[in-house]
Coordinates of C-alpha atoms and ligand atoms in Angstrom, one line a residue:
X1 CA 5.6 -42.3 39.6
X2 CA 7.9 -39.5 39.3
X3 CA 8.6 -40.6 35.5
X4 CA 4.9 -40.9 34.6
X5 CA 4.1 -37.7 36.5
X6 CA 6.9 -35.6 34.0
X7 CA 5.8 -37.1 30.9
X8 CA 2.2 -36.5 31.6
X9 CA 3.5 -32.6 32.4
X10 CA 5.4 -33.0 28.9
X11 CA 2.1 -33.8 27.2
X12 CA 0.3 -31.6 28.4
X13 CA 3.0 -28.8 27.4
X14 CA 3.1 -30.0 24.4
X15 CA -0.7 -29.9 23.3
X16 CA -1.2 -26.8 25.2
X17 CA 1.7 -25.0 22.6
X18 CA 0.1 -26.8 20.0
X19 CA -3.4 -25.4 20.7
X20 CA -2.1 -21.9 20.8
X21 CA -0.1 -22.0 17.7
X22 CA -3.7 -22.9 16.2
X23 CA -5.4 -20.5 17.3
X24 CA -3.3 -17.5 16.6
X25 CA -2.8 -15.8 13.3
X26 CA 0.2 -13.6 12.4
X27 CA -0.8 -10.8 10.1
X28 CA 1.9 -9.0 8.3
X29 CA 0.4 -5.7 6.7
X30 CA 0.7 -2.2 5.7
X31 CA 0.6 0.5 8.2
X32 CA -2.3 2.5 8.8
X33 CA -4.4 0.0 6.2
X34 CA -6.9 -1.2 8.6
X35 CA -10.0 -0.5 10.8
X36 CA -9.8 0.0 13.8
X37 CA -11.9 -3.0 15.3
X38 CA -11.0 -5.3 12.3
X39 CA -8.9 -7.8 14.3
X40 CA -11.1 -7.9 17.3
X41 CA -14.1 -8.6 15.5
X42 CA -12.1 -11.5 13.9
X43 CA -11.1 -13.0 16.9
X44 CA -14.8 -12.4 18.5
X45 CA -16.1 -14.2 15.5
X46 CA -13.4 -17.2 15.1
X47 CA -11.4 -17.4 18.6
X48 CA -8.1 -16.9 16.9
X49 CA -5.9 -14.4 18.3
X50 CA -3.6 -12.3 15.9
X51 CA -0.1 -10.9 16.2
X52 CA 0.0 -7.9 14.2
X53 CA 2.5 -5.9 12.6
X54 CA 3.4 -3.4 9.8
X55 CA 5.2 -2.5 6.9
X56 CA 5.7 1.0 4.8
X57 CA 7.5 -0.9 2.3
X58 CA 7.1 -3.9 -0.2
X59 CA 10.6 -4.0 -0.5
X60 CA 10.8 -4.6 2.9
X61 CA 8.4 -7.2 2.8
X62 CA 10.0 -8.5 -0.3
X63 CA 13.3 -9.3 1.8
X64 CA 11.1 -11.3 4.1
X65 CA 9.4 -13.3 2.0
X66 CA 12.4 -14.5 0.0
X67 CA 14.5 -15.2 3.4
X68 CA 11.7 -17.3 4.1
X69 CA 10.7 -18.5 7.5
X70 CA 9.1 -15.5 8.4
X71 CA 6.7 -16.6 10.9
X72 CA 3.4 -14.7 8.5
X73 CA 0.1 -16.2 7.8
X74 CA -1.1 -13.6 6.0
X75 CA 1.0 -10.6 4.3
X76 CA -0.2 -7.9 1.5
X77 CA 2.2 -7.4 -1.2
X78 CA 1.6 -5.4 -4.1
X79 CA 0.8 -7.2 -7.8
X80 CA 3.9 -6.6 -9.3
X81 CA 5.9 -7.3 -6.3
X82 CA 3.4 -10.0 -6.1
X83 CA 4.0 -12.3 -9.4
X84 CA 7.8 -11.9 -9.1
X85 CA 7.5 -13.9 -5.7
X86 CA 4.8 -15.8 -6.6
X87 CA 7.8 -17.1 -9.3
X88 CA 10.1 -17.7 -6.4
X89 CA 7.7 -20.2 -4.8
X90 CA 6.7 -17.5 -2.1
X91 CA 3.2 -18.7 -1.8
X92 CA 0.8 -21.1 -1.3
X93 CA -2.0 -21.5 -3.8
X94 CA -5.5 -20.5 -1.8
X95 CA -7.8 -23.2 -1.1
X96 CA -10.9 -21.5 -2.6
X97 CA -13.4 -24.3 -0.4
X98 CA -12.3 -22.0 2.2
X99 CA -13.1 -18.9 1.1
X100 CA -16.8 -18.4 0.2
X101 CA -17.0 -14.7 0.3
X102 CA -15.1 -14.8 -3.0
X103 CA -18.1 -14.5 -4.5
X104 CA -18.3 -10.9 -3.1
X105 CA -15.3 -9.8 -5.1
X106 CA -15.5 -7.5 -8.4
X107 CA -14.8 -9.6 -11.2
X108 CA -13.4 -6.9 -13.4
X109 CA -10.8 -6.4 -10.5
X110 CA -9.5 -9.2 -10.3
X111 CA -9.6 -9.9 -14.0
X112 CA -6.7 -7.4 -13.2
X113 CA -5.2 -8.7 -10.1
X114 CA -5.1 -12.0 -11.9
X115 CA -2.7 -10.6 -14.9
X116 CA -0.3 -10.9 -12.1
X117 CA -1.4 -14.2 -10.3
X118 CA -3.3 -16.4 -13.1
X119 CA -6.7 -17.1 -12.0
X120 CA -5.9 -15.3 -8.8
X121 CA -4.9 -18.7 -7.5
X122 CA -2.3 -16.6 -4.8
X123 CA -4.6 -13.6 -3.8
X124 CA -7.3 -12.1 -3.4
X125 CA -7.4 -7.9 -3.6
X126 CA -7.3 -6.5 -0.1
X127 CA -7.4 -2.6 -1.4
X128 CA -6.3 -0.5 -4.2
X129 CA -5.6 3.4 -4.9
X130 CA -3.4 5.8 -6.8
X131 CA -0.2 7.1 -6.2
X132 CA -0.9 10.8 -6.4
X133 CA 0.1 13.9 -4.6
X134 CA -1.4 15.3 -1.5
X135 CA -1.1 18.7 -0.6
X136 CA -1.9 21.6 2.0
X137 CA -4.2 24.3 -0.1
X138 CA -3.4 27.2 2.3
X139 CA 0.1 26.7 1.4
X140 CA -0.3 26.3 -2.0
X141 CA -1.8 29.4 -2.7
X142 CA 0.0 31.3 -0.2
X143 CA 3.3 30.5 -2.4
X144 CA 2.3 29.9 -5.9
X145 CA -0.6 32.5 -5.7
X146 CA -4.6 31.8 -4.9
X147 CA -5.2 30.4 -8.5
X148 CA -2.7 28.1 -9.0
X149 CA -4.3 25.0 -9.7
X150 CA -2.5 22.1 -8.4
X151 CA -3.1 19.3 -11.2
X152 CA -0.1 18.4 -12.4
X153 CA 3.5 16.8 -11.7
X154 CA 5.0 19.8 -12.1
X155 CA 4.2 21.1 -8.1
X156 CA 7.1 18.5 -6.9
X157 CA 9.0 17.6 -10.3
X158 CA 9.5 21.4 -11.6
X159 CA 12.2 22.3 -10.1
X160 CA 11.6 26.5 -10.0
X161 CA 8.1 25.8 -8.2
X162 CA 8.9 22.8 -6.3
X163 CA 11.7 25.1 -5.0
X164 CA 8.7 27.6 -3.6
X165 CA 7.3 24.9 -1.5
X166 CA 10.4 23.4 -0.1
X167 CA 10.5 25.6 2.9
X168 CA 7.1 24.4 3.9
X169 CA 8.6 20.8 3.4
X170 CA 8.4 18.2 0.3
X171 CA 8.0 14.8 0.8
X172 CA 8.7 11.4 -1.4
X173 CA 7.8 7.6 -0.9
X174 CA 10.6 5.9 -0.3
X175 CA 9.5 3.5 -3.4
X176 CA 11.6 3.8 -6.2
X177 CA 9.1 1.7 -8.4
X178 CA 6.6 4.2 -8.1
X179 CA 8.0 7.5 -8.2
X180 CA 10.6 6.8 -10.9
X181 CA 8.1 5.9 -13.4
X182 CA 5.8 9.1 -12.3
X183 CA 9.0 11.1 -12.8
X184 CA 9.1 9.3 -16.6
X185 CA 5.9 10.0 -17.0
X186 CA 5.9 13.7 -16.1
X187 CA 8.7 13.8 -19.2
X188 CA 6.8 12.3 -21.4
X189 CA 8.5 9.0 -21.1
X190 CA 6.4 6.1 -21.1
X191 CA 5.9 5.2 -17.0
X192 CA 5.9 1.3 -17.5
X193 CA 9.2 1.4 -19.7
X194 CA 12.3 -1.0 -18.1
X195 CA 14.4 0.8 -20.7
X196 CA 17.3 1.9 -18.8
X197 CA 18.0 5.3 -20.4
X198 CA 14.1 6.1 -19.4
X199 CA 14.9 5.0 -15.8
X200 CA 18.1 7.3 -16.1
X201 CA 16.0 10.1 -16.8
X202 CA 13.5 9.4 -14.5
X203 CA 16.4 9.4 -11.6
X204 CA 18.4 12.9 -13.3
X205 CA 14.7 14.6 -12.5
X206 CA 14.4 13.9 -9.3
X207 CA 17.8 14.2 -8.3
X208 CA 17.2 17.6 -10.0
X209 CA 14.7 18.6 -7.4
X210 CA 16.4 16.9 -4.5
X211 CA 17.4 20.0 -2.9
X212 CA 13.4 20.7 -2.5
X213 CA 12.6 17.5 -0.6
X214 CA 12.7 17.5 2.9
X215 CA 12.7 13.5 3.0
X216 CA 11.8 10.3 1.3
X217 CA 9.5 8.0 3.8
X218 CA 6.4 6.2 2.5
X219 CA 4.3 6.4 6.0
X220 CA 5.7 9.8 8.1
X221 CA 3.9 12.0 5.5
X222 CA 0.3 11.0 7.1
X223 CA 0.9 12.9 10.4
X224 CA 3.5 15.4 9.1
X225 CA 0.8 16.8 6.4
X226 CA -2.2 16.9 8.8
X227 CA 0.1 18.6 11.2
X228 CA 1.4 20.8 8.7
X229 CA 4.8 19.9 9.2
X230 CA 5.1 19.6 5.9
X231 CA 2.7 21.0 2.8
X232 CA 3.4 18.7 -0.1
X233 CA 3.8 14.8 -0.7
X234 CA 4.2 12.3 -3.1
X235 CA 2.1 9.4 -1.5
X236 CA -1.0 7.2 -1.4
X237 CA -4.1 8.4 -2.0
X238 CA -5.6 6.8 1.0
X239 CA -2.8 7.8 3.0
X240 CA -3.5 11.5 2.2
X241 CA -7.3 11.2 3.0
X242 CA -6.3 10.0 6.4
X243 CA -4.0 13.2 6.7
X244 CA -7.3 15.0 5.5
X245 CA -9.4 13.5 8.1
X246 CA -7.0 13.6 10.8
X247 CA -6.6 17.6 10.5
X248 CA -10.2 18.0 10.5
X249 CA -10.3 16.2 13.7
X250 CA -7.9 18.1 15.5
X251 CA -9.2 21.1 14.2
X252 CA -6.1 22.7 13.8
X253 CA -7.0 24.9 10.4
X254 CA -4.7 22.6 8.1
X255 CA -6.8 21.8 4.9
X256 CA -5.0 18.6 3.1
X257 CA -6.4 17.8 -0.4
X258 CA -5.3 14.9 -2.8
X259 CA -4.8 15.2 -6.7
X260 CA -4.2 12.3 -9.2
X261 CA -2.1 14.3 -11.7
X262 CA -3.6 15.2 -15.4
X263 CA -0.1 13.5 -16.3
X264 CA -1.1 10.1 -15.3
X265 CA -0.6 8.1 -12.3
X266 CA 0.0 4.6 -11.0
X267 CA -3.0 2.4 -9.9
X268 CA -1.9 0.0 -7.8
X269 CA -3.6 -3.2 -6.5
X270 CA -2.4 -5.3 -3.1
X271 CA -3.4 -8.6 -2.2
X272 CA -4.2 -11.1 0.7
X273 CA -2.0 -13.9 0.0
X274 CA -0.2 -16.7 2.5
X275 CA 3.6 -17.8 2.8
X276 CA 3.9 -21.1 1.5
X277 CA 5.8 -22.2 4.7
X278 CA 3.1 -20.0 6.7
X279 CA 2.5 -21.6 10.4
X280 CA -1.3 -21.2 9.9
X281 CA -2.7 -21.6 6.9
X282 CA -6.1 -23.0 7.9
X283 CA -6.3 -19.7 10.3
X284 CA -5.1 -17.5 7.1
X285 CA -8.0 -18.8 4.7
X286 CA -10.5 -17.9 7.6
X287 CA -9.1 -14.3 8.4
X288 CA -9.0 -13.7 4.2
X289 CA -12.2 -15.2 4.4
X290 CA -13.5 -12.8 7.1
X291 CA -11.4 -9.5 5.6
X292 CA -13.7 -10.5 2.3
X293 CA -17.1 -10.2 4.4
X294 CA -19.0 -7.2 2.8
X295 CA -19.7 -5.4 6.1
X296 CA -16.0 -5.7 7.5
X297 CA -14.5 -4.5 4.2
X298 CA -16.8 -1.9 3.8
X299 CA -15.9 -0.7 7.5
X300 CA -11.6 -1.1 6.3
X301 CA -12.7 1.5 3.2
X302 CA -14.8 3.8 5.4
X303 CA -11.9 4.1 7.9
X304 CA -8.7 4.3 5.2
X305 CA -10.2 6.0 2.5
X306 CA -8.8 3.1 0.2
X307 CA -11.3 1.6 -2.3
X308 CA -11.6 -2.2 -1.9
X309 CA -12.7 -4.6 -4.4
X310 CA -15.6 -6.3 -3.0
X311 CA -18.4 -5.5 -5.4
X312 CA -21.5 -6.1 -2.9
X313 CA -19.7 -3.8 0.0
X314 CA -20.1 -1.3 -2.3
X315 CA -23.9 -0.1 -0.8
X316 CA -22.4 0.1 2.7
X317 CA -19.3 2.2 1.6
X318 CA -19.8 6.1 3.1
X319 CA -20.9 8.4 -0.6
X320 CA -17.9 11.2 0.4
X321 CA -15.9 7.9 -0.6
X322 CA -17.1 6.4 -3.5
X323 CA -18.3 10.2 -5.2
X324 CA -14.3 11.6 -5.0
X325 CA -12.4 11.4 -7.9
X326 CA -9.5 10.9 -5.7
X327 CA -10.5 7.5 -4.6
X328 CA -12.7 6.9 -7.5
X329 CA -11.4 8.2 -10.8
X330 CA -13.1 9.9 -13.2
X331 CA -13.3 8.1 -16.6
X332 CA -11.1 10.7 -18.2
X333 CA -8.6 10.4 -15.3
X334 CA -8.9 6.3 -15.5
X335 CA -7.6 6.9 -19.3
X336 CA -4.2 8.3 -17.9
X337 CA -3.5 5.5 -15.1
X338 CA -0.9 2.9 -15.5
X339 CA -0.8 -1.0 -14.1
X340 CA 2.1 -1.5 -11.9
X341 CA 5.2 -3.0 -14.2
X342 CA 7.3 -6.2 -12.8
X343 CA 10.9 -5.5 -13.4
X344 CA 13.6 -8.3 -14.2
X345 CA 16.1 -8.9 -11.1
X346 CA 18.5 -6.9 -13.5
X347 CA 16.3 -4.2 -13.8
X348 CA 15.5 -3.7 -10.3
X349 CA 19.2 -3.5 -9.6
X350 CA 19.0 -0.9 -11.6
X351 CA 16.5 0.8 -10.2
X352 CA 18.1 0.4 -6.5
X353 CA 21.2 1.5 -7.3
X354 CA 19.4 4.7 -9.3
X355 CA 17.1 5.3 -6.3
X356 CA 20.3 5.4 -3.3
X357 CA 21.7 7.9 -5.7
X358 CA 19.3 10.0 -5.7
X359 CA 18.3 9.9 -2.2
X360 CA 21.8 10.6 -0.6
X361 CA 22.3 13.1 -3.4
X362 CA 25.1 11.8 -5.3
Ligands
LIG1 C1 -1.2 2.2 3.4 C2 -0.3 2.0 2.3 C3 -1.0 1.6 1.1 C4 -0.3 0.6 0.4 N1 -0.6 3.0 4.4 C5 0.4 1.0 -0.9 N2 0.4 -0.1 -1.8

């Protein structure tokens, strides 16, 4: 009696943790990249509950993904990042009977996304943006003078006015892919180049400014700029809208505004995609499948200022988003954007070691 009464305890355990591994998700995503009611309405719509946590940093979610194990249904790398683990057997391919709303997505974009996943069999595009500079006007003109027009590279990579600024405080992502090849690009270097005498170069101008930049940290600058704790940053053009939003809100006088730089600048694209060894994949297909809804993206976009690439959420996207240039490039600013490159291990090395010189100054 005893015996049967244990085992029968056992069972039930057992298909009581087997039930709530099924219904809960674990998300793995960018900070400050989602709505705020996003996950609820999931699990009000499916009964799956989510874990959620964030990221500032795909090589940080690079490290993950190749240790494996991670415990991450879903997880939002960026394309280049993307392909090289795609290579290493990251991910599962998607199971596309799973995921009707594909039909909502922009073909054109992920005609791109799939030049780094062919025929987008890994991912689907959660959001993309530029990588750009954000800025405090008042501060701007206050020390550069009322008609500088803040357009270019030169307001963080020259080094006599970036030194102006730096008292109000400079700040960098702490993403070597991306602001090494802005720095090329501000030298006339060509931004997508692996050449290792361009990265050099790349690395010698920032670590030129260095003494201007109050710190390197791809998700700080949100609050720091709308509190104007600091007045200039290298960052995401989303990211920089939120600061923008989030100063209007307090109210506090602080005027944030976001330029893509005449020079050029990077267009980036992250995607939805699932570990291969991910715990829930049938739960992952249905919360990519939900993220893809055109109501529910268009509510992530009117929250984070990022633009999405779901063609039919397009109508129910706010017009101060899609009408600025920030978030929508102009054609003539479109000309001057570059696709994301995907460096050999040997070149990323490179770039790491390149990228802890120049942030501990040496
Ligand atoms: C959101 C960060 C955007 C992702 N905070 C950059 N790829």
């Amino acid at each position: 009696m005893k015996f049967r009464l244990t085992t029968t305890l056992i069972a039930l355990a057992a298909a009581g943790a087997v039930q709530a591994q099924d219904n809960v998700l674990h998300v793995y995503n960018w900070s400050d990249y989602i709505a705020e009611d996003t996950i609820e309405k999931f699990t009000a719509a499916t009964g799956i509950e989510v874990t959620y946590d964030v990221y500032d940093s795909n090589e940080v979610l690079e490290a993950k993904m190749l240790a494996g194990s991670s415990g991450y249904d879903v997880v939002v790398p960026t394309t280049d990042f993307f392909q090289r683990q795609i290579g290493a057997g990251v991910y599962m391919p998607l199971d596309r009977s799973k995921l009707p709303n594909l039909a909502n997505m922009d073909p054109a974009l992920m005609a791109g996304a799939a030049a780094y996943d062919a025929n987008n069999d890994h991912g689907v595009i959660y959001m993309w943006g530029t990588t750009g500079i954000g800025y405090n006007t008042a501060a701007v003109a206050e020390r550069l003078g009322e008609d500088y027009e803040v357009d270019s590279w030169a307001l963080v990579f020259d080094p006599e006015i970036s030194a102006k600024m730096a008292d109000c405080g400079i700040s960098m992502l702490d993403a070597p892919t991306e602001i090494l090849p802005a720095a090329m690009n501000y030298l006339g270097l060509d931004p997508k180049s692996s050449n290792k005498a361009d990265l050099e170069a790349g690395a010698a101008l920032v670590a030129s400014v260095r003494d201007n930049i109050r710190y390197f940290h791809s998700s700080q600058y949100i609050s720091d700029l709308a509190n104007g704790d600091i007045c200039v940053a290298i960052g995401w053009s989303g990211d920089v809208f939120q600061a923008q939003a989030r100063a209007a809100e307090a109210e506090n006088g602080v005027e944030i505004a976001y330029v893509i730089p005449k020079e050029g600048a990077l267009q980036w694209f992250d995607v939805l995609a699932i570990p291969a060894d991910a715990p829930n994949p049938d739960a992952a297909h249905a919360f990519i499948n939900f993220i893809m809804d055109v109501q529910i993206t268009a509510d992530i976009t009117n929250y984070v200022w990022y633009a999405n690439g779901n063609a039919a959420s397009m109508s129910l996207v706010d017009e101060e988003i899609t009408s600025d240039p920030g978030i929508f490039p102009t054609e003539a600013a479109k000309a001057n954007l570059w696709a994301s490159t995907v460096y050999d291990a040997r070149t990323d090395r490179t770039i790491t070691r390149l990228w802890t010189r120049v942030k501990t100054g040496q």
